[in-house]
Amino acid sequence: MGGSPAGPGAGGQVLGKGGPPRKLCRAVTARWPQPAGRPRRARSPGGGRTQEPFHAVASPGSPPSALDRGSLRRKHALNCHRMKPALFSVLCEIKEKTGLSIRGAQEEDPPDPQLMRLDNMLLAEGVSGPEKGGGSAAAAAAAAASGGSSDNSIEHSDYRAKLTQIRQIYHTELEKYEQACNEFTTHVMNLLREQSRTRPISPKEIERMVGIIHRKFSSIQMQLKQSTCEAVMILRSRFLDARRKRRNFSKQATEILNEYFYSHLSNPYPSEEAKEELAKKCSITVSQVSNWFGNKRIRYKKNIGKFQEEANLYAAKTAVTAAHAVAAAVQNNQTNSPTTPNSGSSGSFNLPNSGDMFMNMQSLNGDSYQGSQVGANVQSQVDTLRHVINQTGGYSDGLGGNSLYSPHNLNANGGWQDATTPSSVTSPTEGPGSVHSDTSN
DNA sequence: ATACATGATTTAGA
DNA sequence: TCTAAATCATGTAT
């Protein structure tokens, strides 16, 4: 249920309209390298569509061919012809009549909704937005989708790096397109200007031509934007997928969880508060804490024997902590007034060493000393300590059954004792008297 | 390559 | 909604 921190399918939904991510992936990998070649292609054949041969206006770089030379000569002859003004006016008249110059002049393109959507998306993803915080919004969203844990900074930076890459490609391509568009527009304008000497070309016509060119280029830009959007979405979905993948918790996190588990073996059900605290300490989500305890309980119960060594280990740790606690408490009792235990607002111990972390957690559960009864808590620590001492004394007999955390906490039908039973009440010194046959799997 | 460990998910029950 | 139990899927050690 709430187990998944990333939430199955949390990613990829943003672009859901485009189709399943797999397909997108293929589409993009096939399409990505292409845009670089487009401007060149757009430049050359575009001119061939006007009525006059554009190559007639020799580009400054290339020497005119024999054909060009002939055409230039003819043009020059035409321009100098004495009948030219008369012919020109006739042409104007004809054009007026055919209405060529008016047609399509008022084609004002409204803002394309799809283009707007793409623009918005790119902005939201931090691709087309302002230079700095780019991607931070998306990354934050992704982090939120994953449960907000902060243990994935590597993936995070990886994501940002890739997003930056996409962003760069997008901008260079966009720049190229704009440049190509401008070049082509000025080229066409020059041609039209040149042609206007031999045939009537109204400013409206020029405007229209420019409009056509811009529309063409903006459609190419839209393709670029679409590809970029797809790339970002794929990156996102992959990023989230990667987070969905199982990753072992850090050693420290496992230790913290184990310490809690084995010190609350009689009732290994952390409260919501305790879960939150554990989650914070382990840099994982509360759901992950719940999962961990669920797994741990079932696996411990299934094969107690296997976990005994681990249990002893953590018991020893607990004992050390307890020893410190007892020492501190005793000292406190001697030096301070007996009614002022060294506790914070939540009633936790302030231990002089690193063990206090664990002690704090213990206090959170509320089962170590309800009602801030530090005395009782100290008693439980003493019990643990005493028990460990006993255990280490009897450990050499080598029999699995004689272990600190023998399954005395489990009742006959395999369940733990009543969940309300605090661990400190059920003294660990109880010993291996209780029943347990299910040490094997 | 394999077995084992472990985090996540699913299912069913209370 | 929480949990137990089964199971899946991946990480890790050999």
GROMACS .gro file of C-alpha atoms (C1' of nucleotides) in nm:
model
  469
    1MET     CA    1   0.000   0.000   0.000
    2GLY     CA    2   0.181   0.304   0.115
    3GLY     CA    3   0.495   0.106   0.093
    4SER     CA    4   0.638   0.255  -0.217
    5PRO     CA    5   0.822   0.573  -0.152
    6ALA     CA    6   0.832   0.663  -0.515
    7GLY     CA    7   0.481   0.550  -0.579
    8PRO     CA    8   0.453   0.312  -0.871
    9GLY     CA    9   0.426   0.501  -1.189
   10ALA     CA   10   0.476   0.833  -1.021
   11GLY     CA   11   0.707   0.936  -1.295
   12GLY     CA   12   0.624   0.954  -1.657
   13GLN     CA   13   0.276   1.073  -1.587
   14VAL     CA   14   0.365   1.427  -1.658
   15LEU     CA   15   0.389   1.355  -2.023
   16GLY     CA   16   0.129   1.090  -2.023
   17LYS     CA   17  -0.039   1.230  -2.330
   18GLY     CA   18   0.255   1.146  -2.545
   19GLY     CA   19   0.229   0.771  -2.501
   20PRO     CA   20   0.419   0.513  -2.306
   21PRO     CA   21   0.773   0.602  -2.209
   22ARG     CA   22   0.929   0.310  -2.393
   23LYS     CA   23   0.800   0.431  -2.724
   24LEU     CA   24   0.906   0.781  -2.647
   25CYS     CA   25   1.246   0.655  -2.573
   26ARG     CA   26   1.284   0.498  -2.911
   27ALA     CA   27   1.141   0.797  -3.084
   28VAL     CA   28   1.386   1.026  -2.921
   29THR     CA   29   1.694   0.819  -2.959
   30ALA     CA   30   1.610   0.806  -3.321
   31ARG     CA   31   1.538   1.171  -3.343
   32TRP     CA   32   1.789   1.332  -3.111
   33PRO     CA   33   2.091   1.370  -3.336
   34GLN     CA   34   1.888   1.502  -3.624
   35PRO     CA   35   1.821   1.870  -3.559
   36ALA     CA   36   2.181   1.962  -3.619
   37GLY     CA   37   2.139   1.888  -3.985
   38ARG     CA   38   1.815   2.068  -4.038
   39PRO     CA   39   1.917   2.430  -4.087
   40ARG     CA   40   2.142   2.344  -4.375
   41ARG     CA   41   1.868   2.153  -4.545
   42ALA     CA   42   1.623   2.434  -4.499
   43ARG     CA   43   1.856   2.683  -4.653
   44SER     CA   44   1.918   2.528  -4.989
   45PRO     CA   45   1.595   2.409  -5.142
   46GLY     CA   46   1.377   2.678  -4.994
   47GLY     CA   47   1.463   2.933  -5.257
   48GLY     CA   48   1.373   2.718  -5.549
   49ARG     CA   49   1.005   2.761  -5.488
   50THR     CA   50   0.972   3.125  -5.585
   51GLN     CA   51   0.889   3.219  -5.936
   52GLU     CA   52   1.231   3.355  -6.017
   53PRO     CA   53   1.541   3.144  -6.002
   54PHE     CA   54   1.699   3.257  -5.678
   55HIS     CA   55   2.040   3.142  -5.776
   56ALA     CA   56   2.027   3.416  -6.036
   57VAL     CA   57   2.127   3.654  -5.761
   58ALA     CA   58   2.471   3.523  -5.719
   59SER     CA   59   2.569   3.474  -5.360
   60PRO     CA   60   2.881   3.674  -5.285
   61GLY     CA   61   3.082   3.367  -5.205
   62SER     CA   62   3.044   3.172  -5.526
   63PRO     CA   63   3.143   3.287  -5.875
   64PRO     CA   64   2.852   3.290  -6.121
   65SER     CA   65   2.828   2.999  -6.358
   66ALA     CA   66   2.798   3.042  -6.734
   67LEU     CA   67   2.424   3.006  -6.701
   68ASP     CA   68   2.413   3.266  -6.427
   69ARG     CA   69   2.619   3.500  -6.632
   70GLY     CA   70   2.379   3.467  -6.921
   71SER     CA   71   2.079   3.529  -6.702
   72LEU     CA   72   2.241   3.830  -6.543
   73ARG     CA   73   2.314   3.969  -6.879
   74ARG     CA   74   1.956   3.920  -6.986
   75LYS     CA   75   1.832   4.086  -6.669
   76HIS     CA   76   2.056   4.379  -6.720
   77ALA     CA   77   1.933   4.412  -7.075
   78LEU     CA   78   1.578   4.400  -6.953
   79ASN     CA   79   1.638   4.662  -6.689
   80CYS     CA   80   1.786   4.894  -6.942
   81HIS     CA   81   1.518   4.834  -7.198
   82ARG     CA   82   1.337   5.149  -7.301
   83MET     CA   83   1.002   4.973  -7.274
   84LYS     CA   84   1.065   4.864  -6.919
   85PRO     CA   85   0.851   5.125  -6.736
   86ALA     CA   86   0.558   5.051  -6.961
   87LEU     CA   87   0.594   4.679  -6.920
   88PHE     CA   88   0.631   4.720  -6.547
   89SER     CA   89   0.304   4.910  -6.515
   90VAL     CA   90   0.129   4.642  -6.719
   91LEU     CA   91   0.261   4.380  -6.492
   92CYS     CA   92   0.137   4.577  -6.193
   93GLU     CA   93  -0.205   4.593  -6.342
   94ILE     CA   94  -0.217   4.225  -6.414
   95LYS     CA   95  -0.108   4.147  -6.066
   96GLU     CA   96  -0.367   4.377  -5.919
   97LYS     CA   97  -0.633   4.195  -6.110
   98THR     CA   98  -0.527   3.849  -6.016
   99GLY     CA   99  -0.515   3.952  -5.657
  100LEU     CA  100  -0.196   3.763  -5.605
  101SER     CA  101  -0.052   4.015  -5.374
  102ILE     CA  102  -0.349   4.018  -5.140
  103ARG     CA  103  -0.412   3.650  -5.104
  104GLY     CA  104  -0.322   3.522  -4.769
  105ALA     CA  105  -0.193   3.855  -4.655
  106GLN     CA  106  -0.411   3.857  -4.350
  107GLU     CA  107  -0.305   3.515  -4.227
  108GLU     CA  108  -0.234   3.614  -3.873
  109ASP     CA  109  -0.144   3.297  -3.696
  110PRO     CA  110  -0.294   3.272  -3.350
  111PRO     CA  111  -0.066   3.132  -3.079
  112ASP     CA  112  -0.047   2.759  -3.136
  113PRO     CA  113  -0.188   2.584  -2.827
  114GLN     CA  114   0.048   2.294  -2.869
  115LEU     CA  115   0.346   2.522  -2.893
  116MET     CA  116   0.230   2.699  -2.583
  117ARG     CA  117   0.197   2.372  -2.404
  118LEU     CA  118   0.546   2.270  -2.505
  119ASP     CA  119   0.680   2.606  -2.398
  120ASN     CA  120   0.513   2.579  -2.063
  121MET     CA  121   0.643   2.231  -2.013
  122LEU     CA  122   0.996   2.328  -2.101
  123LEU     CA  123   0.971   2.619  -1.866
  124ALA     CA  124   0.839   2.401  -1.588
  125GLU     CA  125   1.114   2.147  -1.640
  126GLY     CA  126   1.373   2.420  -1.625
  127VAL     CA  127   1.495   2.373  -1.979
  128SER     CA  128   1.388   2.697  -2.132
  129GLY     CA  129   1.360   2.902  -1.816
  130PRO     CA  130   1.615   3.129  -1.651
  131GLU     CA  131   1.970   3.009  -1.649
  132LYS     CA  132   2.028   2.915  -1.286
  133GLY     CA  133   1.756   2.728  -1.094
  134GLY     CA  134   1.695   2.525  -1.403
  135GLY     CA  135   1.572   2.184  -1.322
  136SER     CA  136   1.550   2.249  -0.956
  137ALA     CA  137   1.174   2.253  -0.971
  138ALA     CA  138   1.162   1.926  -1.156
  139ALA     CA  139   1.427   1.775  -0.934
  140ALA     CA  140   1.239   1.885  -0.628
  141ALA     CA  141   0.924   1.737  -0.768
  142ALA     CA  142   1.103   1.415  -0.836
  143ALA     CA  143   1.246   1.416  -0.489
  144ALA     CA  144   0.903   1.475  -0.346
  145ALA     CA  145   0.765   1.193  -0.552
  146SER     CA  146   1.026   0.963  -0.414
  147GLY     CA  147   0.942   1.039  -0.058
  148GLY     CA  148   1.176   1.326  -0.008
  149SER     CA  149   1.467   1.134   0.133
  150SER     CA  150   1.800   1.302   0.100
  151ASP     CA  151   2.019   0.997   0.053
  152ASN     CA  152   2.016   1.018  -0.323
  153SER     CA  153   2.233   1.318  -0.386
  154ILE     CA  154   2.437   1.124  -0.638
  155GLU     CA  155   2.137   1.039  -0.847
  156HIS     CA  156   2.015   1.387  -0.793
  157SER     CA  157   2.326   1.546  -0.934
  158ASP     CA  158   2.326   1.294  -1.212
  159TYR     CA  159   1.977   1.398  -1.301
  160ARG     CA  160   2.069   1.762  -1.296
  161ALA     CA  161   2.375   1.704  -1.508
  162LYS     CA  162   2.172   1.526  -1.770
  163LEU     CA  163   1.909   1.793  -1.762
  164THR     CA  164   2.175   2.056  -1.812
  165GLN     CA  165   2.301   1.859  -2.109
  166ILE     CA  166   1.956   1.857  -2.262
  167ARG     CA  167   1.919   2.221  -2.187
  168GLN     CA  168   2.244   2.303  -2.360
  169ILE     CA  169   2.157   2.103  -2.667
  170TYR     CA  170   1.820   2.266  -2.678
  171HIS     CA  171   1.962   2.614  -2.660
  172THR     CA  172   2.233   2.561  -2.917
  173GLU     CA  173   1.982   2.408  -3.154
  174LEU     CA  174   1.738   2.688  -3.094
  175GLU     CA  175   2.006   2.942  -3.161
  176LYS     CA  176   2.105   2.764  -3.478
  177TYR     CA  177   1.748   2.765  -3.597
  178GLU     CA  178   1.705   3.130  -3.522
  179GLN     CA  179   2.025   3.214  -3.699
  180ALA     CA  180   1.929   3.005  -3.998
  181CYS     CA  181   1.589   3.166  -4.003
  182ASN     CA  182   1.735   3.514  -3.999
  183GLU     CA  183   1.989   3.427  -4.265
  184PHE     CA  184   1.726   3.278  -4.484
  185THR     CA  185   1.490   3.569  -4.433
  186THR     CA  186   1.750   3.827  -4.529
  187HIS     CA  187   1.844   3.610  -4.823
  188VAL     CA  188   1.485   3.604  -4.943
  189MET     CA  189   1.442   3.973  -4.878
  190ASN     CA  190   1.747   4.045  -5.089
  191LEU     CA  191   1.613   3.829  -5.364
  192LEU     CA  192   1.276   3.998  -5.355
  193ARG     CA  193   1.438   4.338  -5.351
  194GLU     CA  194   1.639   4.235  -5.648
  195GLN     CA  195   1.334   4.101  -5.822
  196SER     CA  196   1.131   4.407  -5.743
  197ARG     CA  197   1.334   4.584  -6.007
  198THR     CA  198   1.197   4.360  -6.275
  199ARG     CA  199   0.854   4.278  -6.141
  200PRO     CA  200   0.615   4.444  -5.902
  201ILE     CA  201   0.649   4.317  -5.547
  202SER     CA  202   0.439   4.483  -5.283
  203PRO     CA  203   0.556   4.517  -4.922
  204LYS     CA  204   0.266   4.302  -4.822
  205GLU     CA  205   0.398   4.028  -5.040
  206ILE     CA  206   0.736   4.054  -4.878
  207GLU     CA  207   0.572   4.046  -4.539
  208ARG     CA  208   0.380   3.741  -4.636
  209MET     CA  209   0.690   3.568  -4.759
  210VAL     CA  210   0.867   3.646  -4.436
  211GLY     CA  211   0.568   3.514  -4.247
  212ILE     CA  212   0.582   3.191  -4.440
  213ILE     CA  213   0.949   3.150  -4.366
  214HIS     CA  214   0.898   3.218  -4.000
  215ARG     CA  215   0.614   2.972  -3.982
  216LYS     CA  216   0.828   2.708  -4.144
  217PHE     CA  217   1.106   2.766  -3.902
  218SER     CA  218   0.878   2.778  -3.603
  219SER     CA  219   0.737   2.441  -3.703
  220ILE     CA  220   1.091   2.310  -3.704
  221GLN     CA  221   1.142   2.470  -3.367
  222MET     CA  222   0.833   2.300  -3.244
  223GLN     CA  223   0.982   1.968  -3.340
  224LEU     CA  224   1.289   2.059  -3.144
  225LYS     CA  225   1.081   2.154  -2.846
  226GLN     CA  226   0.884   1.836  -2.870
  227SER     CA  227   1.198   1.627  -2.886
  228THR     CA  228   1.339   1.813  -2.591
  229CYS     CA  229   1.024   1.758  -2.391
  230GLU     CA  230   1.035   1.391  -2.470
  231ALA     CA  231   1.397   1.369  -2.369
  232VAL     CA  232   1.328   1.540  -2.039
  233MET     CA  233   1.035   1.314  -1.968
  234ILE     CA  234   1.237   1.006  -2.043
  235LEU     CA  235   1.511   1.131  -1.820
  236ARG     CA  236   1.260   1.190  -1.547
  237SER     CA  237   1.095   0.856  -1.575
  238ARG     CA  238   1.431   0.683  -1.579
  239PHE     CA  239   1.541   0.885  -1.283
  240LEU     CA  240   1.234   0.787  -1.089
  241ASP     CA  241   1.265   0.428  -1.204
  242ALA     CA  242   1.616   0.421  -1.077
  243ARG     CA  243   1.496   0.544  -0.742
  244ARG     CA  244   1.232   0.282  -0.736
  245LYS     CA  245   1.497   0.020  -0.764
  246ARG     CA  246   1.591  -0.147  -0.443
  247ARG     CA  247   1.899  -0.014  -0.277
  248ASN     CA  248   2.034  -0.144   0.046
  249PHE     CA  249   2.017   0.095   0.334
  250SER     CA  250   2.335   0.238   0.467
  251LYS     CA  251   2.517   0.042   0.731
  252GLN     CA  252   2.445   0.308   0.983
  253ALA     CA  253   2.075   0.304   0.905
  254THR     CA  254   2.059  -0.073   0.940
  255GLU     CA  255   2.241  -0.047   1.269
  256ILE     CA  256   1.999   0.209   1.404
  257LEU     CA  257   1.705  -0.002   1.298
  258ASN     CA  258   1.856  -0.316   1.441
  259GLU     CA  259   1.934  -0.148   1.766
  260TYR     CA  260   1.578  -0.042   1.799
  261PHE     CA  261   1.450  -0.380   1.695
  262TYR     CA  262   1.659  -0.583   1.935
  263SER     CA  263   1.608  -0.347   2.222
  264HIS     CA  264   1.235  -0.367   2.171
  265LEU     CA  265   1.229  -0.732   2.090
  266SER     CA  266   0.938  -0.793   2.319
  267ASN     CA  267   0.736  -0.547   2.122
  268PRO     CA  268   0.908  -0.455   1.797
  269TYR     CA  269   0.632  -0.226   1.679
  270PRO     CA  270   0.754   0.129   1.674
  271SER     CA  271   0.492   0.392   1.718
  272GLU     CA  272   0.427   0.642   1.445
  273GLU     CA  273   0.644   0.889   1.625
  274ALA     CA  274   0.922   0.642   1.668
  275LYS     CA  275   0.898   0.551   1.304
  276GLU     CA  276   0.931   0.910   1.207
  277GLU     CA  277   1.229   0.957   1.430
  278LEU     CA  278   1.392   0.642   1.296
  279ALA     CA  279   1.319   0.752   0.944
  280LYS     CA  280   1.483   1.084   1.008
  281LYS     CA  281   1.786   0.925   1.168
  282CYS     CA  282   1.826   0.671   0.891
  283SER     CA  283   1.750   0.914   0.611
  284ILE     CA  284   1.474   0.692   0.484
  285THR     CA  285   1.100   0.728   0.468
  286VAL     CA  286   0.852   0.621   0.730
  287SER     CA  287   0.719   0.365   0.484
  288GLN     CA  288   1.064   0.221   0.452
  289VAL     CA  289   1.090   0.198   0.827
  290SER     CA  290   0.759   0.015   0.833
  291ASN     CA  291   0.874  -0.216   0.557
  292TRP     CA  292   1.196  -0.282   0.737
  293PHE     CA  293   1.023  -0.371   1.061
  294GLY     CA  294   0.771  -0.583   0.879
  295ASN     CA  295   1.043  -0.775   0.705
  296LYS     CA  296   1.252  -0.795   1.014
  297ARG     CA  297   0.975  -0.930   1.232
  298ILE     CA  298   0.874  -1.196   0.988
  299ARG     CA  299   1.228  -1.300   0.912
  300TYR     CA  300   1.334  -1.300   1.269
  301LYS     CA  301   1.038  -1.508   1.365
  302LYS     CA  302   1.097  -1.749   1.082
  303ASN     CA  303   1.454  -1.814   1.169
  304ILE     CA  304   1.543  -1.700   1.514
  305GLY     CA  305   1.852  -1.910   1.524
  306LYS     CA  306   1.999  -1.726   1.238
  307PHE     CA  307   1.951  -1.393   1.407
  308GLN     CA  308   2.086  -1.487   1.745
  309GLU     CA  309   2.434  -1.375   1.678
  310GLU     CA  310   2.308  -1.046   1.554
  311ALA     CA  311   2.083  -1.020   1.854
  312ASN     CA  312   2.374  -1.077   2.087
  313LEU     CA  313   2.577  -0.820   1.909
  314TYR     CA  314   2.315  -0.556   1.949
  315ALA     CA  315   2.244  -0.668   2.301
  316ALA     CA  316   2.607  -0.608   2.386
  317LYS     CA  317   2.584  -0.267   2.232
  318THR     CA  318   2.275  -0.196   2.427
  319ALA     CA  319   2.449  -0.316   2.737
  320VAL     CA  320   2.733  -0.074   2.688
  321THR     CA  321   2.486   0.202   2.641
  322ALA     CA  322   2.294   0.085   2.941
  323ALA     CA  323   2.609   0.078   3.147
  324HIS     CA  324   2.676   0.434   3.058
  325ALA     CA  325   2.321   0.522   3.138
  326VAL     CA  326   2.332   0.351   3.471
  327ALA     CA  327   2.659   0.509   3.558
  328ALA     CA  328   2.526   0.847   3.465
  329ALA     CA  329   2.205   0.788   3.653
  330VAL     CA  330   2.385   0.669   3.961
  331GLN     CA  331   2.611   0.966   3.951
  332ASN     CA  332   2.309   1.184   3.906
  333ASN     CA  333   2.141   1.031   4.201
  334GLN     CA  334   2.442   1.088   4.413
  335THR     CA  335   2.514   1.442   4.309
  336ASN     CA  336   2.175   1.581   4.229
  337SER     CA  337   1.858   1.577   4.418
  338PRO     CA  338   1.678   1.247   4.360
  339THR     CA  339   1.377   1.412   4.210
  340THR     CA  340   1.559   1.577   3.922
  341PRO     CA  341   1.643   1.317   3.663
  342ASN     CA  342   1.854   1.420   3.372
  343SER     CA  343   1.584   1.425   3.113
  344GLY     CA  344   1.474   1.655   2.838
  345SER     CA  345   1.126   1.770   2.764
  346SER     CA  346   1.046   1.435   2.612
  347GLY     CA  347   1.197   1.253   2.899
  348SER     CA  348   1.489   1.106   2.712
  349PHE     CA  349   1.824   1.034   2.855
  350ASN     CA  350   2.111   1.264   2.789
  351LEU     CA  351   2.394   1.026   2.757
  352PRO     CA  352   2.751   1.135   2.752
  353ASN     CA  353   2.841   0.923   2.454
  354SER     CA  354   2.712   0.838   2.114
  355GLY     CA  355   2.480   0.581   2.254
  356ASP     CA  356   2.232   0.850   2.340
  357MET     CA  357   2.099   0.839   1.992
  358PHE     CA  358   1.963   0.500   2.057
  359MET     CA  359   1.844   0.594   2.397
  360ASN     CA  360   1.649   0.879   2.256
  361MET     CA  361   1.478   0.649   2.019
  362GLN     CA  362   1.395   0.419   2.295
  363SER     CA  363   1.231   0.698   2.478
  364LEU     CA  364   1.029   0.785   2.177
  365ASN     CA  365   0.851   0.462   2.173
  366GLY     CA  366   0.723   0.541   2.512
  367ASP     CA  367   0.755   0.188   2.631
  368SER     CA  368   1.081   0.223   2.813
  369TYR     CA  369   0.951   0.447   3.078
  370GLN     CA  370   0.605   0.564   3.056
  371GLY     CA  371   0.529   0.887   3.232
  372SER     CA  372   0.895   0.987   3.229
  373GLN     CA  373   0.982   0.745   3.500
  374VAL     CA  374   1.350   0.759   3.463
  375GLY     CA  375   1.392   0.527   3.752
  376ALA     CA  376   1.207   0.253   3.574
  377ASN     CA  377   1.407   0.312   3.264
  378VAL     CA  378   1.730   0.285   3.450
  379GLN     CA  379   1.599  -0.035   3.596
  380SER     CA  380   1.540  -0.172   3.249
  381GLN     CA  381   1.890  -0.076   3.147
  382VAL     CA  382   2.021  -0.248   3.451
  383ASP     CA  383   1.822  -0.554   3.359
  384THR     CA  384   1.964  -0.554   3.012
  385LEU     CA  385   2.310  -0.510   3.144
  386ARG     CA  386   2.273  -0.784   3.397
  387HIS     CA  387   2.134  -1.009   3.134
  388VAL     CA  388   2.418  -0.948   2.898
  389ILE     CA  389   2.664  -1.017   3.169
  390ASN     CA  390   2.488  -1.341   3.242
  391GLN     CA  391   2.483  -1.427   2.878
  392THR     CA  392   2.843  -1.361   2.807
  393GLY     CA  393   2.918  -1.580   3.099
  394GLY     CA  394   2.721  -1.869   2.965
  395TYR     CA  395   2.790  -1.820   2.602
  396SER     CA  396   3.069  -2.074   2.583
  397ASP     CA  397   2.847  -2.373   2.594
  398GLY     CA  398   2.795  -2.327   2.225
  399LEU     CA  399   2.434  -2.424   2.219
  400GLY     CA  400   2.209  -2.209   2.013
  401GLY     CA  401   1.933  -2.215   2.265
  402ASN     CA  402   2.128  -2.036   2.527
  403SER     CA  403   2.129  -1.698   2.385
  404LEU     CA  404   2.046  -1.357   2.504
  405TYR     CA  405   1.761  -1.304   2.268
  406SER     CA  406   1.611  -1.640   2.269
  407PRO     CA  407   1.261  -1.614   2.136
  408HIS     CA  408   1.104  -1.561   2.471
  409ASN     CA  409   0.919  -1.272   2.325
  410LEU     CA  410   0.713  -1.481   2.097
  411ASN     CA  411   0.406  -1.643   2.227
  412ALA     CA  412   0.302  -1.993   2.153
  413ASN     CA  413   0.122  -1.924   1.830
  414GLY     CA  414   0.415  -1.745   1.684
  415GLY     CA  415   0.306  -1.392   1.750
  416TRP     CA  416   0.470  -1.136   1.963
  417GLN     CA  417   0.332  -1.065   2.305
  418ASP     CA  418   0.058  -0.819   2.344
  419ALA     CA  419   0.173  -0.510   2.171
  420THR     CA  420   0.114  -0.302   2.478
  421THR     CA  421   0.374  -0.484   2.676
  422PRO     CA  422   0.675  -0.261   2.704
  423SER     CA  423   1.012  -0.414   2.655
  424SER     CA  424   1.139  -0.279   2.980
  425VAL     CA  425   0.861  -0.446   3.165
  426THR     CA  426   0.928  -0.780   3.009
  427SER     CA  427   1.265  -0.820   3.153
  428PRO     CA  428   1.515  -0.971   2.915
  429THR     CA  429   1.643  -1.173   3.204
  430GLU     CA  430   1.344  -1.391   3.176
  431GLY     CA  431   1.570  -1.653   3.032
  432PRO     CA  432   1.521  -1.933   2.787
  433GLY     CA  433   1.242  -2.087   2.975
  434SER     CA  434   0.970  -1.992   2.739
  435VAL     CA  435   0.865  -2.201   2.461
  436HIS     CA  436   1.006  -2.196   2.129
  437SER     CA  437   1.038  -2.464   1.888
  438ASP     CA  438   1.029  -2.275   1.566
  439THR     CA  439   1.391  -2.185   1.559
  440SER     CA  440   1.413  -2.368   1.234
  441ASN     CA  441   1.252  -2.253   0.920
  442DA     C1'  442   2.688  -1.809  -1.237
  443DT     C1'  443   2.502  -1.897  -0.820
  444DA     C1'  444   2.312  -1.857  -0.364
  445DC     C1'  445   2.190  -1.572  -0.028
  446DA     C1'  446   2.044  -1.106   0.166
  447DT     C1'  447   1.729  -0.757   0.162
  448DG     C1'  448   1.401  -0.382   0.031
  449DA     C1'  449   0.954  -0.352  -0.193
  450DT     C1'  450   0.508  -0.515  -0.328
  451DT     C1'  451   0.096  -0.783  -0.299
  452DT     C1'  452  -0.265  -1.025  -0.067
  453DA     C1'  453  -0.557  -1.139   0.299
  454DG     C1'  454  -0.721  -1.085   0.760
  455DA     C1'  455  -0.844  -0.831   1.174
  456DT     C1'  456  -0.526   0.111   0.828
  457DC     C1'  457  -0.193  -0.193   1.010
  458DT     C1'  458   0.013  -0.625   1.003
  459DA     C1'  459   0.163  -1.114   0.866
  460DA     C1'  460   0.295  -1.377   0.516
  461DA     C1'  461   0.428  -1.477   0.059
  462DT     C1'  462   0.655  -1.328  -0.320
  463DC     C1'  463   0.919  -1.046  -0.636
  464DA     C1'  464   1.328  -0.819  -0.780
  465DT     C1'  465   1.756  -0.657  -0.709
  466DG     C1'  466   2.210  -0.613  -0.453
  467DT     C1'  467   2.604  -0.860  -0.289
  468DA     C1'  468   2.931  -1.212  -0.173
  469DT     C1'  469   3.131  -1.634  -0.330
   0.00000   0.00000   0.00000
